[in-house]
Amino acid sequence: MSTTTVAHHDEHHDHPTGIMRWLTTTNHKDIGTMYLTFSLIMFLVGGSMILGIRAELFKPGLQLMNPEFFNQLIGVHALIMIFAALMPAATGFANWMLPLQIGAPDMALPRLNNWGFWILPPSAILLTLPFTLALFGVGDGALATGWTFYPPLSVQGGIGVDFAIFAVHLLGISSVLGSINIIVTIYNMRAPGMTLMKMPMFAWGWLITAFLLIATIPVLAGAVTMLLTDRHFGTHFFDAAGGGDPIMFQHLFWFFGHPEVYILLLPVWGFIPQILQTFSRKPMYGYKAQVYSLWAIGALAVVVWAHHFFTAGMPVPALLYFMYSTMAISLPLAVLFYCWIRTMWKGSMSFETPMLFTVGWIILFGVGGLTGLVLADVAADAQYHNSYFVVAHFHYTLFAGGIMGIMAGVYYWLPKMTGHMYNEKLGKLHFWLTAISFNVTFIPQFFVGLAGMPRRIPDYALQFAEFNMISSIGAFVLGLSQLLFVYIIISCVKGGQKATDKVWEGAEGLEWTLPSPPPYHSFTEQPVVK
Amino acid sequence: MLSICETQCITKPNASASTESVLKLLLSLVVLSGLIAIGFFHIGAWMVLPFAGLELVLVVLAFVVVLRHRGDYEKITFVENHVEIEQSVLGEIKLARFQCYWTRVTLREGEGGKTSLWIGSHNEEVEFGRDTMDNVQREQVASHLKRMLLKTK
Ligand code: HEM
Ligand SMILES: [Cu+2]
């Protein structure tokens, strides 16, 4: 060990402490931690909102809130979960792990990285502020349009819509800054010898995500800006009476919105195979096939958007095109599923919490993909569109496929990040509670959806009462189980059994060669990539 | 990147992207975003265009900022009884020479837990490897230098 001592030197710079440290940090691990913490907090905020919804839906009839407020909760819940919980979690992992995995001292543009994060909290405040303002008699609450902002409702709505538009702009800027940083880092900061085709899968997932963000965020930004000018500056982009077209908004929104769902999942598809190979103790199956499939999904993602509004009316050839192109996504997705399962095949598997979440993830996300195929069928979608079936579908993809994947990543990397092992027993309990209550919540929603219950309504026909009650009970158990998750994380940060450098017996990759937790700046010797 | 041998330490920023691959990447982003923006322009949603343009400018700027520093390096060489420090930033080379006997090597604690490595004698001091090395590497260089200097005393 070196004997060099560190001299304290006051005249140069007294380094910031407390809040200033976090405001000004450019260290990728600090920023990653901030992203992950923010994500967890917003996950709880968004979760409490939806428990309000499930409480209202526990019984038919209006119990707790008026329909306006009900709609506001639904819209803000979705925006928060998508933009403030799922996306920041993936970005947090990127900040923490990408430099470690590709052997870089930090992200390529550290200051940009700091700005990208600090744009997030103000936008979360913008999203939720209208609720508070309404309490003081200003405005009529948050946006009541759902997360999709469809006009004419969004053009007629109150100040909540304006707040949400500005929030979306900020969130978009943050995503673009993050993507630029990640692209530059992956392109330019790889250790010598790490060619693109030797990169960890997580880097691939994120590279394609960043591509998609850069391609689609301007479309969203343009769409909501046109909404804003329609609202306040007398334009008629989406107003049929003025020669505009409300359907054009749907095209714009979903041109962003469909790729967005893959933006949320590609980073997860990146690290899931890494977890699988760790706990199957054999290399991942079909690295190249997976990389090509990720690219194929990324490419298809930008050409299938209109499957979200088959029922809005379009020419039959367009219906057919969007139906077949959407269904085509399941081909590369099937390749991925095959590779994931083959990675486990005949491996010497063990089921620590990250692996439990991963295996559960494969099954539940599979349900999400298969029900997507049902919705992609134009004839069937005429029945299922705007029903609870859609709600159940996208929760299997976004809660199981997104959040539970992130949870697998949290348990996988937490020992590396904190230097402590989490409580394995509680972790497993958290998995089983989450997996079971998730299904209790959402399986009934498939049934009521098939039977015709529309989404986004505060009241429903009596025939749906039992399933809704079951779903609400599941939702409350699911929500409460997440407090256990918070407890496990906090106690792991505070202390616990020391984690080894490698943490998991089967772990492979540069991040596992560093001490746990990794030193403030990471690589001593140039890492060698074989 | 850091390489240390007996009489020389060199550090450079990581640079895994060739100019060609960056140009290809930028071109593909411009074509992709451009096509999308022009497509929407055609159906009347022209406001996508300025956002796409702004964003592409940012992407290009980011690469320019990073690639401009690709030729940077910092080098410490022992020449007879002198330590020579050569620092090249954007093609501009700064040289410093110190008598080995009088040279001091100091590692200081700086912003946010990041250390800084200083080499100098008398009233002059030069910082080495601020952005290209991490704490551990700085410590490594510092102890190597100290060992080398000790030999000359
Ligand atoms: C093979 C895979 C998939 C297919 C074929 C598919 C198909 C569809 C279709 C046709 C709809 C529209 C239903 C309607 O509104 O009538 C839809 C809705 C949705 N899907 Fe998927 N999907 C797939 C995978 C995914 C994935 C992986 C995600 C997320 C990560 C996802 C997230 C969503 C969301 C959020 C909605 C509803 C958006 C809304 O209206 O608010 N889907 N899906
Ligand atoms: Cu879609």
XYZ file of C-alpha atoms and ligand atoms in Angstrom:
727
model
C 0.000 0.000 0.000
C 1.099 3.497 -0.612
C 2.413 5.606 2.214
C 1.537 8.948 0.732
C -0.346 11.135 3.130
C -3.002 13.563 2.133
C -2.272 17.102 3.229
C -5.193 19.294 4.162
C -4.906 22.474 2.309
C -7.301 25.230 3.153
C -6.342 28.106 0.926
C -7.125 26.219 -2.288
C -10.754 25.332 -1.968
C -12.833 24.412 0.992
C -14.960 21.668 -0.478
C -18.703 21.933 -0.116
C -20.471 19.968 2.568
C -24.099 19.185 3.341
C -26.620 20.203 0.743
C -24.024 22.067 -1.347
C -22.124 18.851 -1.869
C -25.164 17.273 -3.502
C -26.072 20.399 -5.445
C -22.648 20.710 -7.014
C -21.387 17.134 -7.244
C -20.135 15.894 -10.566
C -19.251 12.414 -9.362
C -21.165 9.761 -11.253
C -21.882 7.680 -8.164
C -23.250 10.636 -6.208
C -25.460 11.544 -9.140
C -26.555 7.938 -9.555
C -27.499 7.810 -5.886
C -29.512 11.011 -6.240
C -31.389 9.626 -9.244
C -32.191 6.390 -7.427
C -33.293 8.161 -4.261
C -35.476 10.563 -6.213
C -36.975 7.624 -8.062
C -37.820 5.774 -4.855
C -39.461 8.843 -3.329
C -41.539 9.502 -6.433
C -42.476 5.809 -6.614
C -44.019 6.198 -3.164
C -45.725 9.485 -4.105
C -47.182 8.023 -7.306
C -48.136 4.879 -5.396
C -50.079 6.757 -2.731
C -52.018 8.581 -5.429
C -53.164 5.364 -7.004
C -54.178 3.948 -3.633
C -56.617 6.854 -3.501
C -57.980 5.625 -6.822
C -58.237 2.019 -5.668
C -59.975 3.148 -2.478
C -62.567 4.978 -4.566
C -63.001 1.922 -6.796
C -63.334 -0.463 -3.852
C -67.101 -0.156 -4.153
C -69.353 1.012 -6.979
C -70.722 4.508 -6.574
C -68.872 7.666 -5.620
C -67.366 7.396 -2.158
C -64.357 9.567 -1.571
C -63.795 12.068 -4.336
C -65.413 13.851 -7.206
C -64.760 12.584 -10.747
C -62.573 15.592 -11.603
C -60.156 14.877 -8.785
C -60.224 11.172 -9.626
C -59.070 11.946 -13.162
C -56.365 14.262 -11.895
C -54.967 11.568 -9.617
C -54.860 9.060 -12.478
C -53.057 11.412 -14.840
C -50.472 12.595 -12.344
C -49.946 9.027 -11.097
C -49.035 7.899 -14.602
C -46.790 10.866 -15.390
C -44.964 10.446 -12.085
C -44.507 6.697 -12.428
C -43.240 6.935 -15.994
C -41.120 10.081 -15.884
C -40.182 10.436 -12.240
C -39.972 6.851 -10.985
C -39.065 4.455 -13.814
C -36.900 6.659 -16.030
C -34.784 8.134 -13.217
C -34.225 4.647 -11.794
C -32.772 3.480 -15.102
C -30.689 6.650 -15.356
C -29.506 6.158 -11.786
C -28.227 2.684 -12.640
C -26.607 4.079 -15.784
C -24.724 6.656 -13.757
C -23.631 4.199 -11.157
C -22.761 1.250 -13.309
C -21.925 2.325 -16.868
C -18.582 3.969 -16.003
C -17.692 0.994 -13.800
C -18.741 -1.518 -16.443
C -16.866 0.099 -19.311
C -13.824 1.112 -17.262
C -14.144 4.909 -17.269
C -13.128 7.292 -14.445
C -16.490 9.092 -14.705
C -19.173 10.049 -17.223
C -17.892 12.003 -20.231
C -19.641 15.249 -19.278
C -19.868 15.375 -15.482
C -21.295 18.865 -15.162
C -24.025 18.198 -17.699
C -24.786 15.129 -15.650
C -25.382 17.253 -12.563
C -27.726 19.616 -14.427
C -29.640 16.687 -15.887
C -30.481 15.494 -12.421
C -31.321 18.824 -10.830
C -33.918 19.590 -13.480
C -35.965 16.661 -12.163
C -37.094 17.827 -8.699
C -38.519 21.139 -10.002
C -40.492 19.281 -12.642
C -41.909 16.895 -10.052
C -42.968 19.933 -8.049
C -44.565 21.489 -11.126
C -46.564 18.313 -11.679
C -47.978 18.171 -8.173
C -48.182 21.872 -7.325
C -51.666 22.394 -8.858
C -53.102 20.059 -6.192
C -51.749 22.339 -3.485
C -52.764 25.513 -5.309
C -56.323 24.210 -5.559
C -56.419 23.902 -1.780
C -55.804 27.652 -1.631
C -58.474 28.327 -4.196
C -56.093 28.887 -7.116
C -57.045 26.943 -10.227
C -58.966 23.691 -10.312
C -56.233 21.186 -9.652
C -53.873 19.108 -11.772
C -54.444 18.015 -15.336
C -57.515 15.838 -15.700
C -56.714 14.400 -19.122
C -54.787 11.301 -18.149
C -51.100 11.184 -19.020
C -51.906 11.335 -22.735
C -52.999 15.019 -22.915
C -55.576 14.387 -25.651
C -57.254 17.511 -27.020
C -59.879 18.924 -26.953
C -59.969 18.187 -23.202
C -56.386 19.346 -22.736
C -57.072 22.560 -24.643
C -60.107 23.323 -22.494
C -58.587 22.191 -19.175
C -57.425 24.442 -16.332
C -53.975 25.571 -15.226
C -53.051 22.012 -14.302
C -52.473 21.379 -17.996
C -50.054 24.311 -18.259
C -48.109 23.073 -15.254
C -47.934 19.597 -16.741
C -46.764 20.984 -20.102
C -43.893 22.814 -18.445
C -43.084 19.790 -16.333
C -42.943 17.614 -19.447
C -40.615 20.118 -21.099
C -38.230 19.979 -18.155
C -38.416 16.196 -17.987
C -37.652 16.072 -21.697
C -34.625 18.333 -21.318
C -33.376 16.177 -18.473
C -33.783 13.009 -20.546
C -32.019 14.528 -23.539
C -29.085 15.749 -21.440
C -28.844 12.324 -19.824
C -28.970 10.576 -23.193
C -26.313 12.773 -24.726
C -24.031 12.103 -21.808
C -24.601 8.373 -22.007
C -24.009 8.216 -25.766
C -20.785 10.204 -25.488
C -19.634 8.115 -22.539
C -20.322 4.803 -24.222
C -18.712 5.951 -27.453
C -15.648 7.642 -26.113
C -14.883 6.487 -22.577
C -14.535 2.732 -22.980
C -11.352 1.205 -21.623
C -8.806 0.141 -24.261
C -9.793 -3.224 -25.703
C -13.502 -2.926 -25.003
C -14.989 -2.922 -28.469
C -18.708 -2.320 -28.914
C -19.383 -6.037 -29.253
C -17.616 -6.701 -25.957
C -19.675 -4.184 -24.028
C -21.869 -5.379 -21.199
C -25.483 -5.817 -22.330
C -26.550 -2.996 -20.022
C -24.488 -0.542 -22.081
C -26.219 -1.793 -25.245
C -29.649 -1.410 -23.683
C -28.863 2.141 -22.684
C -27.249 3.101 -25.978
C -30.412 2.170 -27.860
C -32.552 3.862 -25.218
C -30.561 7.060 -25.688
C -31.062 6.815 -29.460
C -34.803 6.477 -29.008
C -34.952 9.389 -26.594
C -33.046 11.628 -28.957
C -35.325 10.618 -31.821
C -38.628 11.088 -30.008
C -38.325 13.754 -27.294
C -38.471 16.634 -29.833
C -41.787 15.225 -31.068
C -43.234 15.293 -27.564
C -41.788 18.747 -26.937
C -43.306 20.008 -30.187
C -46.673 18.412 -29.419
C -47.084 19.903 -25.962
C -45.839 23.293 -27.169
C -48.498 23.305 -29.882
C -50.989 22.420 -27.182
C -49.787 25.407 -25.208
C -50.136 27.782 -28.149
C -53.591 26.352 -28.881
C -54.514 27.087 -25.291
C -53.166 30.604 -25.000
C -51.980 32.077 -28.266
C -54.870 31.521 -30.634
C -53.402 28.788 -32.829
C -55.584 25.920 -34.056
C -53.191 23.014 -34.494
C -55.578 20.591 -32.830
C -58.843 22.450 -33.177
C -61.115 21.145 -35.936
C -63.203 24.324 -35.854
C -60.106 26.320 -36.809
C -58.960 23.907 -39.500
C -56.752 21.852 -37.198
C -56.879 18.161 -36.377
C -57.206 16.640 -32.898
C -56.132 13.259 -34.286
C -52.800 14.773 -35.276
C -52.081 15.160 -31.581
C -52.585 11.444 -31.104
C -50.079 10.755 -33.869
C -47.560 13.109 -32.293
C -48.102 11.848 -28.785
C -47.821 8.170 -29.620
C -44.923 8.695 -31.964
C -43.173 9.556 -28.749
C -45.334 7.437 -26.445
C -44.791 4.035 -27.952
C -40.985 4.297 -28.139
C -41.211 5.595 -24.579
C -42.428 2.222 -23.330
C -39.303 0.638 -24.815
C -37.195 3.454 -23.443
C -38.410 2.329 -20.043
C -37.601 -1.324 -20.667
C -34.428 -1.446 -22.776
C -32.133 -0.645 -19.830
C -33.852 -3.445 -17.889
C -33.379 -5.867 -20.799
C -29.737 -4.874 -20.526
C -29.080 -5.918 -16.967
C -31.548 -8.815 -16.681
C -29.259 -11.140 -18.719
C -26.360 -10.083 -16.510
C -28.322 -11.113 -13.413
C -29.353 -14.365 -15.083
C -25.803 -15.327 -15.936
C -24.642 -14.486 -12.424
C -27.159 -16.751 -10.723
C -27.045 -19.468 -13.370
C -23.253 -19.471 -13.156
C -22.748 -19.670 -16.885
C -22.220 -17.036 -19.580
C -25.294 -15.432 -21.095
C -26.685 -17.257 -24.085
C -26.690 -15.540 -27.483
C -24.976 -12.245 -26.767
C -25.034 -11.225 -30.418
C -28.597 -12.371 -30.947
C -29.625 -10.252 -27.985
C -27.807 -7.170 -29.254
C -29.407 -7.503 -32.683
C -32.816 -8.087 -31.129
C -32.468 -4.951 -29.017
C -31.675 -2.989 -32.180
C -34.596 -4.570 -34.013
C -36.971 -3.631 -31.214
C -35.526 -0.122 -31.142
C -36.109 0.245 -34.874
C -39.618 -1.225 -34.836
C -40.503 0.952 -31.841
C -40.664 4.100 -33.988
C -42.891 2.678 -36.725
C -45.850 1.169 -34.835
C -47.298 4.109 -32.884
C -50.823 4.120 -34.297
C -51.775 0.854 -32.548
C -52.738 3.112 -29.638
C -55.645 4.603 -31.543
C -56.899 1.992 -33.996
C -60.404 3.043 -33.032
C -59.888 6.721 -33.926
C -60.491 5.776 -37.538
C -57.913 5.260 -40.266
C -57.797 3.689 -43.718
C -57.822 -0.101 -43.760
C -54.310 -0.406 -45.258
C -53.028 1.735 -42.371
C -54.824 -0.486 -39.867
C -53.266 -3.557 -41.430
C -49.811 -2.015 -41.542
C -49.884 -0.951 -37.903
C -51.317 -4.291 -36.837
C -48.654 -6.381 -38.564
C -45.748 -4.129 -37.666
C -46.841 -4.176 -34.022
C -47.116 -7.932 -34.016
C -43.666 -8.111 -35.604
C -42.160 -6.730 -32.398
C -42.946 -10.005 -30.725
C -40.378 -11.758 -32.959
C -37.235 -10.073 -31.583
C -38.902 -10.141 -28.167
C -39.283 -13.902 -28.506
C -35.587 -14.164 -29.361
C -34.809 -12.316 -26.128
C -37.077 -14.607 -24.095
C -35.395 -17.619 -25.675
C -31.939 -16.287 -24.797
C -32.963 -15.499 -21.222
C -34.353 -18.981 -20.707
C -31.409 -20.657 -22.440
C -29.078 -18.728 -20.148
C -30.701 -20.475 -17.190
C -30.970 -23.840 -18.934
C -28.872 -26.461 -17.124
C -27.103 -23.734 -15.173
C -26.353 -24.294 -11.531
C -28.997 -21.883 -10.414
C -29.560 -20.354 -7.024
C -32.426 -18.109 -6.027
C -31.240 -15.137 -4.065
C -33.599 -12.149 -4.127
C -32.291 -10.603 -7.386
C -32.766 -13.938 -9.148
C -36.237 -14.413 -7.693
C -37.228 -11.021 -9.023
C -35.667 -11.835 -12.380
C -37.423 -15.166 -12.821
C -40.703 -13.639 -11.655
C -40.036 -10.801 -14.053
C -39.646 -13.141 -17.036
C -42.982 -14.803 -16.363
C -44.979 -11.673 -15.589
C -43.439 -9.587 -18.327
C -44.273 -12.488 -20.654
C -47.935 -12.063 -19.738
C -47.599 -8.373 -20.599
C -46.151 -9.139 -24.024
C -48.760 -11.773 -24.850
C -51.685 -9.554 -23.892
C -50.099 -6.856 -26.061
C -50.456 -9.218 -28.998
C -54.157 -9.509 -28.227
C -54.481 -5.717 -28.300
C -52.507 -5.463 -31.506
C -55.267 -7.344 -33.295
C -57.371 -4.561 -34.828
C -60.635 -6.447 -34.629
C -60.131 -7.441 -31.002
C -58.896 -3.986 -30.053
C -62.180 -2.461 -31.178
C -63.586 -4.235 -28.125
C -60.680 -3.856 -25.690
C -59.547 -0.322 -26.443
C -60.045 2.047 -23.527
C -61.007 -0.842 -21.270
C -59.399 -2.168 -18.111
C -57.808 -4.887 -20.228
C -55.404 -2.244 -21.524
C -54.719 -1.094 -17.972
C -53.852 -4.631 -16.935
C -51.692 -5.118 -20.050
C -49.543 -2.109 -19.455
C -49.150 -2.815 -15.785
C -47.798 -6.269 -16.594
C -45.303 -4.556 -18.874
C -44.556 -1.490 -16.768
C -44.936 -2.645 -13.178
C -43.751 -6.223 -13.672
C -41.524 -5.551 -16.698
C -40.273 -2.184 -15.499
C -40.470 -1.732 -11.730
C -39.880 -5.368 -10.767
C -36.926 -5.448 -13.138
C -35.554 -2.342 -11.445
C -36.071 -4.057 -8.100
C -34.039 -7.027 -9.315
C -31.309 -4.540 -10.234
C -31.523 -2.843 -6.847
C -31.015 -6.117 -4.971
C -28.282 -7.149 -7.408
C -26.206 -3.985 -7.099
C -27.126 -2.705 -3.635
C -24.291 -4.651 -1.943
C -21.845 -3.231 -4.498
C -23.126 0.302 -4.001
C -23.367 0.324 -0.210
C -20.739 -2.231 0.785
C -23.312 -4.137 2.849
C -25.489 -7.142 2.208
C -29.222 -6.507 2.461
C -31.357 -8.778 4.610
C -31.911 -11.811 2.368
C -34.917 -13.124 4.307
C -36.743 -9.812 4.097
C -35.756 -9.468 0.456
C -37.394 -12.791 -0.372
C -40.451 -11.847 1.650
C -40.622 -8.608 -0.338
C -40.491 -10.563 -3.570
C -43.304 -12.941 -2.679
C -45.511 -10.187 -1.290
C -44.941 -8.088 -4.397
C -45.399 -10.879 -6.925
C -48.549 -12.271 -5.338
C -50.282 -8.995 -4.580
C -49.375 -7.692 -8.021
C -51.286 -10.561 -9.592
C -54.169 -10.186 -7.170
C -54.372 -6.543 -8.242
C -54.168 -6.942 -11.986
C -55.592 -10.332 -12.980
C -59.111 -9.145 -12.029
C -58.550 -6.098 -14.229
C -58.170 -8.366 -17.267
C -61.551 -9.892 -16.457
C -63.455 -6.665 -15.897
C -61.799 -5.243 -18.997
C -62.897 -8.200 -21.118
C -66.390 -7.773 -19.725
C -66.415 -4.147 -20.818
C -65.412 -1.950 -17.893
C -63.876 1.249 -19.337
C -60.672 2.745 -17.903
C -60.455 6.149 -16.184
C -63.911 6.118 -14.584
C -64.658 6.623 -10.872
C -67.880 4.603 -10.883
C -68.878 1.342 -12.542
C -71.685 -1.124 -13.132
C -72.567 -3.461 -10.255
C -71.469 -6.540 -12.186
C -67.833 -5.454 -11.777
C -68.020 -5.025 -8.002
C -66.337 -8.251 -6.795
C -63.364 -8.082 -9.121
C -62.790 -4.437 -8.276
C -62.866 -5.187 -4.592
C -60.284 -7.956 -5.015
C -58.153 -5.661 -7.121
C -58.286 -2.909 -4.505
C -57.293 -5.295 -1.727
C -54.379 -6.515 -3.851
C -53.342 -2.930 -4.523
C -53.209 -2.037 -0.839
C -51.131 -5.114 -0.008
C -48.884 -4.283 -2.960
C -48.500 -0.695 -1.766
C -47.779 -1.641 1.834
C -45.233 -4.282 0.742
C -43.184 -1.507 -0.779
C -42.650 -0.023 2.674
C -40.742 -3.219 3.383
C -38.624 -2.471 0.311
C -37.833 0.994 1.669
C -36.965 -0.506 5.060
C -34.638 -3.087 3.474
C -32.827 -0.415 1.477
C -32.425 1.974 4.392
C -31.113 -0.701 6.732
C -28.727 -1.924 4.040
C -27.359 1.591 3.552
C -26.947 2.003 7.300
C -25.119 -1.248 7.957
C -25.193 -4.983 7.784
C -22.879 -7.789 6.894
C -19.874 -6.578 4.863
C -20.166 -7.351 1.163
C -17.192 -8.865 -0.632
C -15.832 -7.270 -3.810
C -17.418 -9.900 -5.968
C -20.615 -10.109 -3.883
C -22.138 -12.946 -5.936
C -20.273 -16.157 -6.611
C -21.079 -16.115 -10.323
C -20.672 -12.394 -10.962
C -18.752 -11.389 -14.095
C -17.777 -7.931 -15.334
C -15.545 -5.012 -14.442
C -17.792 -3.587 -11.722
C -17.247 -6.701 -9.619
C -13.447 -6.323 -9.668
C -13.689 -3.113 -7.623
C -14.048 -2.958 -3.844
C -17.607 -2.695 -2.434
C -18.414 0.153 -2.243
C -16.164 1.366 -5.046
C -13.750 4.185 -4.110
C -14.834 7.706 -4.940
C -12.983 7.560 -8.239
C -12.721 4.144 -9.575
C -9.981 2.422 -11.551
C -6.411 2.148 -10.246
C -4.863 0.171 -12.998
C -6.131 0.215 -16.493
C -8.701 -2.563 -16.472
C -7.895 -5.298 -18.952
C -10.717 -6.449 -21.189
C -10.380 -9.990 -22.400
C -5.709 6.375 -19.023
C -2.501 6.142 -17.033
C 0.765 4.471 -17.816
C 3.728 4.444 -15.471
C 7.222 3.221 -16.204
C 10.471 3.805 -14.351
C 11.285 7.333 -15.557
C 7.977 8.437 -17.001
C 4.279 8.802 -16.127
C 1.753 9.645 -18.806
C -1.965 10.239 -18.369
C -4.560 10.885 -21.067
C -8.348 10.990 -21.235
C -10.003 7.719 -22.365
C -10.685 7.984 -26.097
C -12.336 4.917 -27.562
C -14.219 6.646 -30.394
C -12.596 7.200 -33.757
C -13.539 10.374 -35.616
C -15.086 8.206 -38.278
C -17.359 6.340 -35.893
C -18.458 9.602 -34.291
C -19.238 11.118 -37.674
C -21.258 8.045 -38.594
C -23.175 8.272 -35.339
C -23.893 11.981 -35.753
C -24.947 11.481 -39.331
C -27.375 8.738 -38.364
C -28.853 10.876 -35.588
C -29.232 13.869 -37.908
C -30.882 11.752 -40.598
C -33.212 10.025 -38.110
C -34.319 13.133 -36.227
C -34.334 15.170 -39.411
C -36.620 12.759 -41.242
C -38.998 12.630 -38.311
C -39.122 16.405 -37.936
C -39.609 16.964 -41.666
C -42.324 14.318 -41.761
C -44.262 16.101 -39.040
C -43.578 19.449 -40.684
C -45.367 18.072 -43.723
C -48.557 17.337 -41.831
C -48.500 20.772 -40.236
C -46.783 20.036 -36.937
C -43.855 22.303 -37.669
C -43.011 22.897 -34.033
C -41.180 19.591 -33.849
C -38.548 21.032 -36.155
C -36.974 23.684 -33.872
C -36.803 21.251 -30.964
C -35.133 18.623 -33.115
C -32.670 21.200 -34.434
C -31.820 22.470 -30.978
C -31.272 18.977 -29.730
C -29.012 17.977 -32.611
C -26.908 21.085 -32.014
C -26.511 19.959 -28.397
C -25.464 16.459 -29.424
C -22.865 17.784 -31.849
C -21.575 20.269 -29.271
C -21.173 17.530 -26.686
C -19.038 15.465 -29.041
C -17.021 18.502 -30.102
C -16.259 19.396 -26.490
C -15.130 15.876 -25.691
C -13.228 15.134 -28.904
C -11.319 18.407 -28.829
C -9.563 17.146 -25.742
C -8.634 13.852 -27.330
C -5.019 14.881 -27.984
C -4.486 16.137 -24.445
C -1.846 14.488 -22.322
C 0.201 15.089 -19.227
C 3.675 13.674 -18.885
C 6.243 13.528 -16.109
C 9.799 12.668 -17.163
C 12.975 12.325 -15.133
C 15.835 13.937 -17.059
C 19.206 13.740 -15.331
C 18.621 15.528 -12.046
C 15.459 17.288 -13.109
C 11.769 16.447 -13.139
C 10.082 17.672 -16.290
C 6.324 18.119 -16.463
C 4.729 18.544 -19.835
C 1.031 19.357 -20.047
C -0.762 19.627 -23.349
C -4.286 21.058 -23.412
C -5.902 21.600 -26.811
C -2.489 21.562 -28.465
C -1.016 24.168 -26.137
C 1.994 22.768 -24.331
C 3.102 23.973 -20.921
C 6.467 22.909 -19.552
C 7.749 22.976 -15.996
C 11.153 21.853 -14.747
C 12.161 21.264 -11.183
C 15.455 20.293 -9.614
C 14.975 16.800 -8.225
C 16.647 17.654 -4.952
C 14.135 20.366 -4.139
C 11.006 18.844 -5.635
C 8.035 18.283 -3.364
C 5.085 16.029 -4.204
C 1.847 16.769 -2.357
C -1.535 15.118 -2.464
C -4.305 17.398 -1.259
C -7.886 16.817 -0.427
C -10.188 18.818 -2.667
C -13.775 19.198 -3.703
C -16.200 16.423 -2.897
C -13.569 13.949 -1.714
C -11.519 14.316 -4.879
C -7.790 14.627 -4.256
C -5.379 16.787 -6.222
C -1.742 16.061 -6.937
C 0.783 18.889 -6.884
C 4.413 18.851 -7.910
C 6.749 21.779 -7.358
C 9.672 23.414 -5.654
C 10.218 26.777 -4.025
C 7.342 29.037 -5.072
C 6.189 27.154 -8.106
C 3.687 24.315 -8.195
C 1.925 22.402 -10.958
C -1.227 20.285 -10.660
C -1.060 16.910 -12.354
C -3.845 14.642 -13.662
C -6.854 16.608 -12.466
C -9.477 15.182 -14.828
C -7.894 12.087 -16.261
C -7.017 10.204 -13.101
C -8.943 9.037 -10.080
C -7.862 9.273 -6.444
C -6.174 5.928 -6.419
C -4.233 6.677 -9.576
C -3.123 10.010 -8.146
C -1.881 8.212 -5.071
C -0.085 5.723 -7.244
C 1.675 8.440 -9.211
C 2.525 10.323 -6.034
C 4.193 7.361 -4.372
C 6.041 6.444 -7.556
C 7.395 9.992 -7.830
C 8.409 10.045 -4.180
C 10.297 6.804 -4.591
C 12.081 8.096 -7.678
C 12.950 11.394 -5.988
C 14.288 9.638 -2.919
C 16.774 7.800 -5.115
C 18.249 11.088 -6.312
C 18.736 12.524 -2.852
C -45.296 -7.555 -28.133
C -45.396 -6.596 -27.307
C -46.518 -5.567 -27.222
C -47.607 -5.370 -27.997
C -47.977 -6.151 -29.232
C -48.352 -4.262 -27.437
C -49.529 -3.747 -27.952
C -50.260 -2.727 -27.375
C -51.437 -2.134 -27.939
C -52.055 -2.539 -29.259
C -51.892 -1.181 -27.098
C -53.094 -0.261 -27.277
C -54.278 -0.801 -26.628
C -55.405 0.158 -26.661
O -55.276 1.302 -26.161
O -56.459 -0.217 -27.183
C -50.983 -1.142 -25.991
C -51.107 -0.292 -24.932
C -50.071 -0.045 -24.054
N -48.899 -0.751 -23.963
Fe -48.390 -2.354 -25.081
N -47.721 -3.824 -26.331
C -46.589 -4.587 -26.178
C -45.646 -4.436 -25.212
C -45.607 -3.377 -24.347
C -44.505 -3.049 -23.510
C -43.191 -3.808 -23.483
C -44.868 -1.961 -22.800
C -44.125 -1.179 -21.758
C -42.966 -1.288 -21.378
C -46.193 -1.598 -23.179
C -46.878 -0.534 -22.637
C -48.117 -0.136 -23.010
C -48.831 0.984 -22.450
C -48.304 1.927 -21.352
C -50.066 1.036 -23.078
C -51.236 1.957 -22.785
C -50.996 3.373 -22.969
C -52.234 4.172 -22.662
O -53.195 4.098 -23.442
O -52.229 4.893 -21.656
N -46.635 -2.489 -24.104
N -50.007 -2.112 -26.181
Cu -47.481 0.929 -28.052
